[in-house]
Amino acid sequence: MEEVYRSYYTKSDSIVSYMLQKLSVGEGMTVFEPCAGDGVFIDRLNDMEFGVSIDAYELNPKAVELLKEKYRDNKNIKITHSDMLTNDTLLVFSNMGRGYDRIIANPPYGGWIDYDRRKQLKRLYPVLYVKETYTLFLYLCVQLLRDKGILVFIIPDTFLNLHMHIGLRRFLLTNTKIGEICLFPSSFFPNVNFGYSNLCIITLQRCHKEKECLDNDFKVITGFRNVTELGNLNQFPVRHHRAFSFKQREIYENFDSALFVSENPKITDLINNCAVRVGDIADCVTGFYSGNDKKHLRPISENIKNAKKYRLIDKSQICYDYLLRENILEGITDSNYFVSIVKGGGIKYFKPDLWYMDWSVESVKGYKASKRARFQNSKYYFKYGIGVPMVSSTQITAALIENKLFDQSIVGIFPENRGLVYYLLAFFNSSTCNRLIRTINPSANNPSNYIKKIPFILPSDNDLKEINRLTQGIVCALKEGKEYPESYEQILNELVEKVYGF
Ligand SMILES: C[S@@+](CC[C@H](N)C(=O)[O-])C[C@H]1O[C@@H](n2cnc3c(N)ncnc32)[C@H](O)[C@@H]1O
């Protein structure tokens, strides 16, 4: 396997069998394999009792050599050594409206693409996010299909809901009829274990009539326990996996035209149809970066996580009354010019002051001028709200930002109605919020764009009062250096669940 070509070969009989079954190949058909590798799909196609004509591309010269040798005596198999994404013949062919009967692939994904290549790809695929190659393979291959031609791809599932793939989603929803999407963990795929997403196998049919595409219903199947279940889908009718049905028009009209799949239909329903979202009641913004934290950032103690490489704060330099200063966004003129900053890290409810940022007039001027620094969303600095770390491994967390600076690893959430801060604090630490955000974005990331999409439901006055009381109890306990009663958190979880009706 060579890293540069992202060659994760499909070494799983169950996966290959399922994909071939979905491809429904017939006698005399033309089949395209855009990135052949060692020819796992070609072998199966070639073993069929009837004849098909196979056109295969591959970029890696070593793999091409082996393929040419392997299929030397097969006149029906043509191997081309080329970059499939920029090949002129294919690009022209895709505009001619002819096309292959069938296309099957396990395209490369997740690799680094250098800047020149990105520019070249952006010119060729202006509506797509070109830092991820698998989406480009999918897009071009759909255009290489004849009308009613079928395509089966095994790819990451990020194109289904990430904001940057909206162009591809809309293209698929209006140019193809999706048949089935099977979602499963990447660990099903031998030798692949990437944390950032799951894998899926998508089967779709090219369709030139937009209305027919939008009226099409398709199935999403999830909940597989192992890869064998995938290969024997029909023998395991409903036991482990679950099938969900969607109309393409509904997905197209969804928020961001994204597909949200959840075991609990109430969750997807709410995500798609709620009247109010977090972004409607609060500003959600990323915070500050000095451009050179080694120089400007100070921890209070070397025992804090990741503190070793920084100089410790000299406490006489801490400014406590910065809120009283005029023009705080211009910096502090006195000798005590360090201000508390809230950083990432999965701490719930309240983060003590552990880090300080150089906020001298001179440094602030420097931040504003520097290309490396991020003096972004500054009108929210030193305001009252909550902070959610951009990355959370298992459970999303939130802590108060009490009129402090917050850094770029945090999304600051500042509700217009300040009376909602404690409720939002309880909500963002709840399992309900976790289920919602992980349905909206199944990866471990919580950028502000996704946080804004989370449905917001205002509790009844009584529930709000109770939520505020319990949250305040937790915050007070933490401020006094005590552990907070776990029962409070449990009740809060239940109350939020009740408000959301899950
Ligand atoms: C994930 S592997 C899959 C190989 C094979 N189809 C399989 O399923 O085992 C992807 C293959 O795409 C090839 N590849 C990468 N970029 C390519 C490109 N731009 N054009 C054609 N092939 C490419 C790699 O060399 C690699 O063999």
XYZ file of C-alpha atoms and ligand atoms in Angstrom:
529
model
C 0.000 0.000 0.000
C 1.503 3.363 -0.937
C 0.602 6.376 1.141
C 0.806 8.906 -1.696
C -1.881 7.112 -3.736
C -4.188 6.468 -0.723
C -4.383 2.816 -1.765
C -6.691 1.113 0.702
C -7.523 -1.953 -1.342
C -10.889 -3.631 -0.848
C -9.734 -6.784 0.913
C -13.141 -7.882 2.155
C -15.193 -10.522 0.386
C -18.400 -9.390 2.064
C -17.950 -5.793 0.911
C -16.988 -6.760 -2.645
C -19.894 -9.241 -2.894
C -22.409 -6.694 -1.660
C -21.102 -4.049 -4.071
C -21.183 -6.418 -7.050
C -24.695 -7.505 -6.156
C -25.861 -3.862 -6.073
C -24.132 -3.147 -9.390
C -26.531 -5.565 -11.229
C -24.249 -6.120 -14.175
C -25.771 -7.645 -17.340
C -24.341 -9.315 -20.403
C -22.381 -7.096 -22.792
C -22.367 -4.082 -20.492
C -19.562 -1.529 -20.313
C -18.142 -1.175 -16.809
C -15.819 1.565 -15.610
C -13.357 1.212 -12.685
C -11.783 4.669 -12.166
C -9.035 3.656 -9.695
C -8.349 -0.026 -10.156
C -5.583 -0.725 -7.592
C -4.799 -4.426 -7.842
C -8.049 -5.133 -9.667
C -10.275 -6.607 -6.963
C -13.477 -5.485 -8.724
C -12.147 -6.328 -12.181
C -11.404 -9.901 -11.049
C -14.983 -10.412 -9.933
C -16.430 -8.845 -13.074
C -14.158 -10.973 -15.205
C -15.266 -14.147 -13.404
C -18.928 -13.661 -14.338
C -20.383 -16.247 -16.640
C -21.258 -13.626 -19.240
C -18.974 -11.159 -20.959
C -18.582 -7.490 -20.000
C -16.256 -4.855 -21.320
C -14.139 -3.185 -18.618
C -12.403 0.178 -18.799
C -10.049 0.767 -15.852
C -7.892 3.730 -14.820
C -5.073 3.799 -12.304
C -2.548 6.468 -11.342
C 0.147 4.403 -9.644
C 2.562 3.180 -12.358
C 3.519 0.056 -10.378
C -0.124 -0.945 -9.992
C -0.700 -0.266 -13.708
C 2.199 -2.530 -14.639
C 0.782 -5.353 -12.507
C -2.729 -4.857 -13.889
C -1.516 -4.902 -17.482
C 0.383 -8.096 -16.811
C -2.526 -9.695 -14.974
C -5.059 -8.990 -17.734
C -2.638 -9.367 -20.646
C -4.818 -12.031 -22.332
C -8.172 -10.362 -21.668
C -9.175 -8.348 -24.698
C -12.275 -7.098 -22.891
C -10.217 -5.256 -20.227
C -8.527 -1.960 -21.050
C -6.133 -0.496 -18.485
C -5.232 3.194 -18.750
C -2.422 4.791 -16.782
C -3.789 8.225 -15.962
C -4.997 10.678 -13.360
C -8.689 9.999 -13.692
C -9.711 13.392 -12.272
C -7.904 15.491 -14.871
C -7.907 13.159 -17.873
C -9.037 15.150 -20.925
C -10.690 12.216 -22.679
C -12.840 11.484 -19.655
C -13.730 15.130 -19.091
C -14.835 15.463 -22.723
C -16.622 12.109 -22.577
C -18.513 13.267 -19.468
C -19.915 16.208 -21.406
C -21.101 14.141 -24.349
C -24.035 12.482 -22.626
C -23.036 8.935 -23.652
C -21.637 6.985 -20.789
C -20.898 3.692 -19.102
C -23.565 1.186 -18.104
C -21.952 0.573 -14.726
C -19.278 2.173 -12.521
C -17.774 0.639 -9.401
C -15.055 2.102 -7.188
C -13.270 2.461 -3.918
C -11.716 5.872 -4.612
C -8.850 7.425 -2.625
C -9.738 9.656 0.343
C -8.236 11.551 3.234
C -4.913 12.353 1.592
C -3.032 15.644 1.516
C -3.495 17.563 -1.743
C -0.869 20.178 -2.509
C -1.849 23.767 -3.295
C -1.179 23.665 -7.049
C -3.271 20.541 -7.406
C -6.089 22.150 -5.401
C -6.063 25.107 -7.787
C -6.201 22.798 -10.785
C -9.060 20.776 -9.270
C -11.000 23.912 -8.276
C -10.884 25.061 -11.904
C -12.259 21.705 -13.058
C -14.768 21.208 -10.215
C -15.860 24.710 -9.141
C -18.906 23.590 -7.112
C -16.992 21.028 -5.071
C -14.784 21.058 -2.005
C -11.547 19.961 -3.620
C -9.492 19.116 -0.541
C -11.204 15.700 -0.447
C -10.680 13.532 -3.529
C -13.372 10.903 -3.120
C -16.119 13.464 -3.705
C -14.498 14.476 -7.016
C -14.392 10.836 -8.154
C -18.058 10.483 -7.301
C -19.050 13.683 -9.087
C -17.139 12.910 -12.285
C -18.218 9.273 -12.339
C -21.906 10.185 -12.112
C -21.360 12.262 -15.234
C -19.676 9.319 -16.926
C -22.779 7.159 -16.489
C -25.364 6.781 -19.222
C -28.991 7.576 -18.339
C -30.226 4.779 -15.990
C -26.636 3.576 -15.599
C -25.746 2.361 -12.072
C -22.841 3.350 -9.835
C -21.665 1.699 -6.605
C -18.992 3.413 -4.472
C -17.466 2.696 -1.101
C -16.484 6.030 0.463
C -16.457 7.977 3.764
C -19.898 9.211 4.862
C -18.867 12.852 5.338
C -20.443 13.954 2.040
C -23.884 13.200 3.497
C -23.963 16.031 5.979
C -20.840 18.186 6.168
C -21.440 21.770 5.171
C -18.592 21.881 2.626
C -20.123 19.058 0.561
C -23.441 20.820 -0.026
C -22.622 21.272 -3.754
C -22.065 17.557 -4.245
C -25.223 16.652 -2.299
C -27.410 18.934 -4.374
C -25.841 17.564 -7.548
C -26.520 13.955 -6.488
C -30.063 14.700 -5.362
C -30.985 16.302 -8.685
C -28.994 14.150 -11.128
C -29.345 10.650 -9.727
C -31.835 8.354 -8.079
C -30.187 7.018 -4.962
C -31.062 3.381 -4.314
C -29.406 2.488 -1.058
C -26.785 3.811 1.340
C -25.267 1.405 3.870
C -23.479 3.095 6.770
C -20.910 1.212 8.828
C -17.789 1.827 10.947
C -14.493 2.239 9.065
C -13.120 -0.667 11.125
C -15.195 -3.033 8.901
C -12.711 -2.217 6.207
C -9.533 -4.271 6.704
C -6.450 -2.146 7.525
C -8.406 1.114 7.637
C -9.009 2.895 10.852
C -9.528 6.573 10.455
C -11.195 8.330 13.294
C -12.848 11.130 11.447
C -15.802 9.372 9.881
C -17.616 6.170 9.084
C -17.736 4.531 5.706
C -20.659 3.993 3.424
C -21.544 2.150 0.261
C -23.783 4.151 -2.004
C -25.719 2.725 -4.935
C -27.302 5.181 -7.343
C -28.740 5.404 -10.816
C -28.081 8.240 -13.242
C -31.264 10.089 -14.154
C -31.463 13.101 -16.441
C -34.908 14.184 -15.182
C -34.585 16.379 -12.119
C -38.202 15.948 -11.040
C -37.920 12.156 -11.113
C -34.751 12.400 -9.060
C -36.369 14.598 -6.424
C -39.427 12.336 -6.225
C -37.267 9.277 -5.650
C -37.296 7.438 -2.296
C -34.136 5.761 -1.058
C -33.041 3.622 1.850
C -30.332 4.206 4.433
C -29.278 1.097 6.321
C -27.299 1.320 9.525
C -26.619 -0.610 12.745
C -24.585 -3.483 11.267
C -22.724 -5.491 13.857
C -20.101 -6.916 11.544
C -19.079 -6.956 7.951
C -20.652 -10.369 7.236
C -24.069 -8.877 7.844
C -23.403 -6.493 5.001
C -22.655 -9.350 2.629
C -25.811 -11.203 3.716
C -28.174 -8.303 3.937
C -31.199 -10.268 2.771
C -30.623 -13.091 5.229
C -30.752 -10.729 8.219
C -34.071 -9.028 7.572
C -34.551 -6.778 10.572
C -32.578 -8.281 13.394
C -29.576 -5.995 13.781
C -29.527 -3.372 11.126
C -32.181 -0.730 10.649
C -33.455 0.809 7.440
C -34.672 4.394 7.126
C -36.510 5.729 4.128
C -36.042 9.238 2.698
C -37.420 11.207 -0.232
C -34.744 13.076 -2.161
C -36.849 16.235 -2.306
C -37.080 16.287 1.504
C -33.308 15.967 1.807
C -32.833 18.669 -0.824
C -35.090 20.981 1.165
C -33.441 20.110 4.474
C -31.147 22.458 6.227
C -27.981 22.534 4.048
C -29.567 19.723 1.987
C -27.979 17.434 4.566
C -28.962 13.873 5.374
C -29.435 13.271 9.073
C -29.745 9.670 10.189
C -30.638 8.795 13.742
C -32.010 5.752 15.529
C -34.579 8.129 16.955
C -36.773 9.633 14.201
C -37.794 12.428 16.598
C -34.219 13.689 16.478
C -34.033 13.891 12.681
C -37.495 15.336 12.533
C -36.579 18.073 14.931
C -33.283 18.847 13.156
C -35.089 19.203 9.845
C -38.242 20.950 10.931
C -37.635 22.964 14.084
C -38.733 26.581 14.022
C -35.835 27.988 16.035
C -32.157 27.066 16.084
C -29.326 28.020 18.423
C -28.062 30.388 15.703
C -31.384 32.298 15.849
C -31.192 33.094 19.542
C -27.444 33.386 20.048
C -24.319 34.519 18.238
C -21.898 31.612 17.840
C -18.344 32.659 17.067
C -14.769 31.393 17.275
C -12.278 33.231 19.418
C -8.865 34.800 19.516
C -5.373 33.586 18.562
C -2.264 35.639 19.308
C -0.273 34.204 16.378
C 2.554 33.386 18.806
C 1.243 31.862 22.025
C 4.726 30.960 23.219
C 5.452 34.667 23.471
C 2.098 35.997 24.669
C 0.364 33.248 26.656
C 1.078 32.360 30.311
C -0.265 29.519 32.497
C -0.825 29.950 36.213
C 1.040 26.711 37.009
C 3.273 24.278 35.189
C 1.029 21.425 36.329
C -1.731 22.451 33.943
C -2.091 20.255 30.868
C 0.215 21.375 28.011
C 1.661 24.193 30.190
C 5.297 23.078 30.154
C 6.406 25.018 27.088
C 5.148 28.392 28.372
C 6.580 30.883 30.860
C 4.522 31.091 34.069
C 2.443 34.198 34.747
C 3.850 36.750 37.139
C 0.714 37.366 39.228
C 1.519 41.045 39.693
C 0.983 41.438 35.956
C -2.610 40.177 36.014
C -5.270 42.800 35.361
C -8.471 42.062 37.295
C -10.429 45.209 36.570
C -10.129 45.174 32.786
C -13.901 45.494 32.432
C -13.674 48.983 33.867
C -11.148 50.057 31.254
C -12.282 52.157 28.388
C -11.332 50.825 24.974
C -10.333 47.399 26.241
C -10.141 46.260 22.619
C -7.201 48.643 22.192
C -5.238 46.978 25.006
C -4.188 47.935 28.556
C -1.738 50.769 29.226
C -0.687 49.788 32.801
C 2.035 47.310 33.777
C -0.563 44.686 34.763
C -1.693 43.900 31.255
C -2.398 40.138 31.342
C -6.069 39.108 31.085
C -7.671 35.745 31.745
C -8.431 33.688 28.629
C -10.734 30.647 28.359
C -9.162 27.832 26.350
C -10.422 24.481 25.001
C -10.578 21.255 27.012
C -13.627 19.236 27.981
C -14.432 20.807 31.348
C -18.096 21.188 32.187
C -19.900 24.266 33.535
C -17.019 26.301 34.930
C -13.327 26.684 34.118
C -11.130 28.347 36.739
C -8.652 31.021 35.593
C -5.676 29.005 34.379
C -4.359 30.952 31.403
C -3.533 34.607 30.786
C -2.958 36.551 27.581
C -0.717 39.537 27.053
C -3.149 42.399 26.427
C -0.738 45.343 26.406
C -1.508 48.127 23.950
C 1.575 47.237 21.950
C 0.740 43.510 21.722
C -2.892 44.163 20.807
C -1.696 46.427 17.996
C 0.561 43.572 16.900
C -2.317 41.027 16.957
C -4.417 43.299 14.775
C -1.621 43.723 12.243
C -0.267 40.158 12.243
C -1.211 37.697 9.501
C -0.709 34.752 11.854
C -2.895 36.153 14.649
C -6.687 35.963 14.649
C -8.219 39.073 16.131
C -11.597 37.752 15.039
C -15.089 38.423 16.401
C -13.591 40.913 18.815
C -16.917 42.493 19.734
C -17.584 39.301 21.740
C -14.352 39.483 23.750
C -15.000 40.078 27.467
C -18.721 39.379 27.066
C -20.919 37.019 29.059
C -21.792 33.693 27.464
C -20.662 30.090 27.266
C -17.811 28.352 25.482
C -17.960 24.990 23.702
C -14.649 23.355 22.698
C -14.329 22.888 18.948
C -13.344 19.243 19.387
C -14.969 16.861 21.858
C -14.124 13.182 21.980
C -17.219 11.576 23.469
C -19.527 14.162 25.009
C -19.887 17.783 23.987
C -19.168 20.107 26.933
C -19.656 23.764 27.770
C -18.315 26.135 30.413
C -19.163 29.711 31.288
C -17.281 32.565 29.673
C -17.735 35.237 32.288
C -16.628 38.395 30.536
C -13.311 36.888 29.510
C -11.282 36.509 26.405
C -11.715 33.090 24.699
C -9.410 31.417 22.259
C -9.907 29.989 18.794
C -10.292 26.402 20.003
C -13.627 27.475 21.468
C -16.956 28.468 19.981
C -18.337 31.271 22.117
C -22.132 31.271 22.382
C -23.680 34.591 23.340
C -27.481 34.597 23.587
C -29.284 37.839 22.935
C -31.303 37.160 26.084
C -28.755 36.881 28.864
C -31.328 35.049 30.979
C -30.765 31.985 28.779
C -27.080 31.517 29.621
C -27.614 28.944 32.391
C -30.152 27.044 30.340
C -27.732 26.909 27.389
C -24.987 25.814 29.779
C -27.140 22.921 30.994
C -28.255 22.107 27.452
C -24.734 21.998 25.948
C -23.611 19.640 28.727
C -26.598 17.328 28.233
C -26.841 14.006 26.405
C -29.734 15.498 24.386
C -27.431 18.118 22.889
C -24.807 15.464 22.208
C -27.282 13.349 20.269
C -28.384 16.349 18.241
C -24.908 17.606 17.338
C -23.615 14.109 16.535
C -26.569 13.584 14.197
C -25.925 16.935 12.541
C -22.209 16.184 12.312
C -21.110 12.627 13.150
C -17.421 13.587 13.465
C -15.938 14.830 16.768
C -15.957 18.470 15.652
C -18.281 21.242 16.779
C -17.529 24.243 14.583
C -19.832 27.209 14.919
C -21.688 26.400 11.684
C -22.951 23.147 13.171
C -23.661 24.578 16.593
C -25.866 27.220 14.983
C -27.970 24.477 13.385
C -28.882 22.755 16.663
C -32.625 23.030 17.326
C -33.506 25.335 20.190
C -36.565 24.799 22.376
C -37.452 27.221 25.112
C -38.554 25.456 28.338
C -41.691 26.411 30.228
C -41.199 29.114 32.864
C -41.237 26.512 35.640
C -38.716 24.246 33.932
C -36.481 27.208 33.128
C -36.535 28.294 36.766
C -35.619 24.794 37.939
C -32.886 24.427 35.307
C -31.430 27.798 36.293
C -31.494 26.855 39.990
C -29.700 23.540 39.467
C -27.141 24.952 37.032
C -26.389 27.800 39.375
C -25.955 25.233 42.169
C -23.361 23.387 40.088
C -21.510 26.580 39.101
C -21.439 27.833 42.726
C -20.113 24.505 43.999
C -17.343 24.555 41.378
C -16.449 28.162 42.150
C -16.078 27.239 45.808
C -13.735 24.421 44.794
C -16.261 21.731 45.772
C -17.507 18.814 43.731
C -21.027 19.360 42.547
C -23.770 16.841 43.352
C -24.072 14.370 40.474
C -27.796 14.176 41.113
C -28.106 17.788 39.919
C -26.625 16.874 36.592
C -28.871 13.864 36.257
C -31.974 15.944 36.913
C -30.768 18.563 34.426
C -30.296 15.857 31.808
C -33.823 14.603 32.409
C -35.280 18.110 32.311
C -33.577 18.911 28.997
C -34.727 15.573 27.615
C -38.278 16.443 28.672
C -38.077 19.891 27.042
C -36.926 18.287 23.778
C -39.445 15.460 24.009
C -36.994 12.587 23.330
C -8.521 3.023 -2.278
S -7.568 2.331 -3.575
C -8.702 1.208 -4.292
C -8.147 0.220 -5.218
C -9.109 -0.870 -5.692
N -10.155 -0.346 -6.522
C -9.699 -1.613 -4.517
O -10.849 -1.381 -4.187
O -8.990 -2.403 -3.885
C -7.550 3.715 -4.611
C -6.709 3.548 -5.842
O -6.824 4.763 -6.580
C -5.582 5.059 -7.175
N -5.598 6.500 -7.452
C -5.337 7.530 -6.603
N -5.532 8.699 -7.203
C -5.935 8.433 -8.466
C -6.290 9.236 -9.575
N -6.268 10.562 -9.482
N -6.652 8.623 -10.724
C -6.674 7.264 -10.819
N -6.349 6.445 -9.795
C -5.986 7.012 -8.636
C -4.579 4.610 -6.145
O -3.317 4.367 -6.711
C -5.232 3.338 -5.601
O -4.799 2.196 -6.300
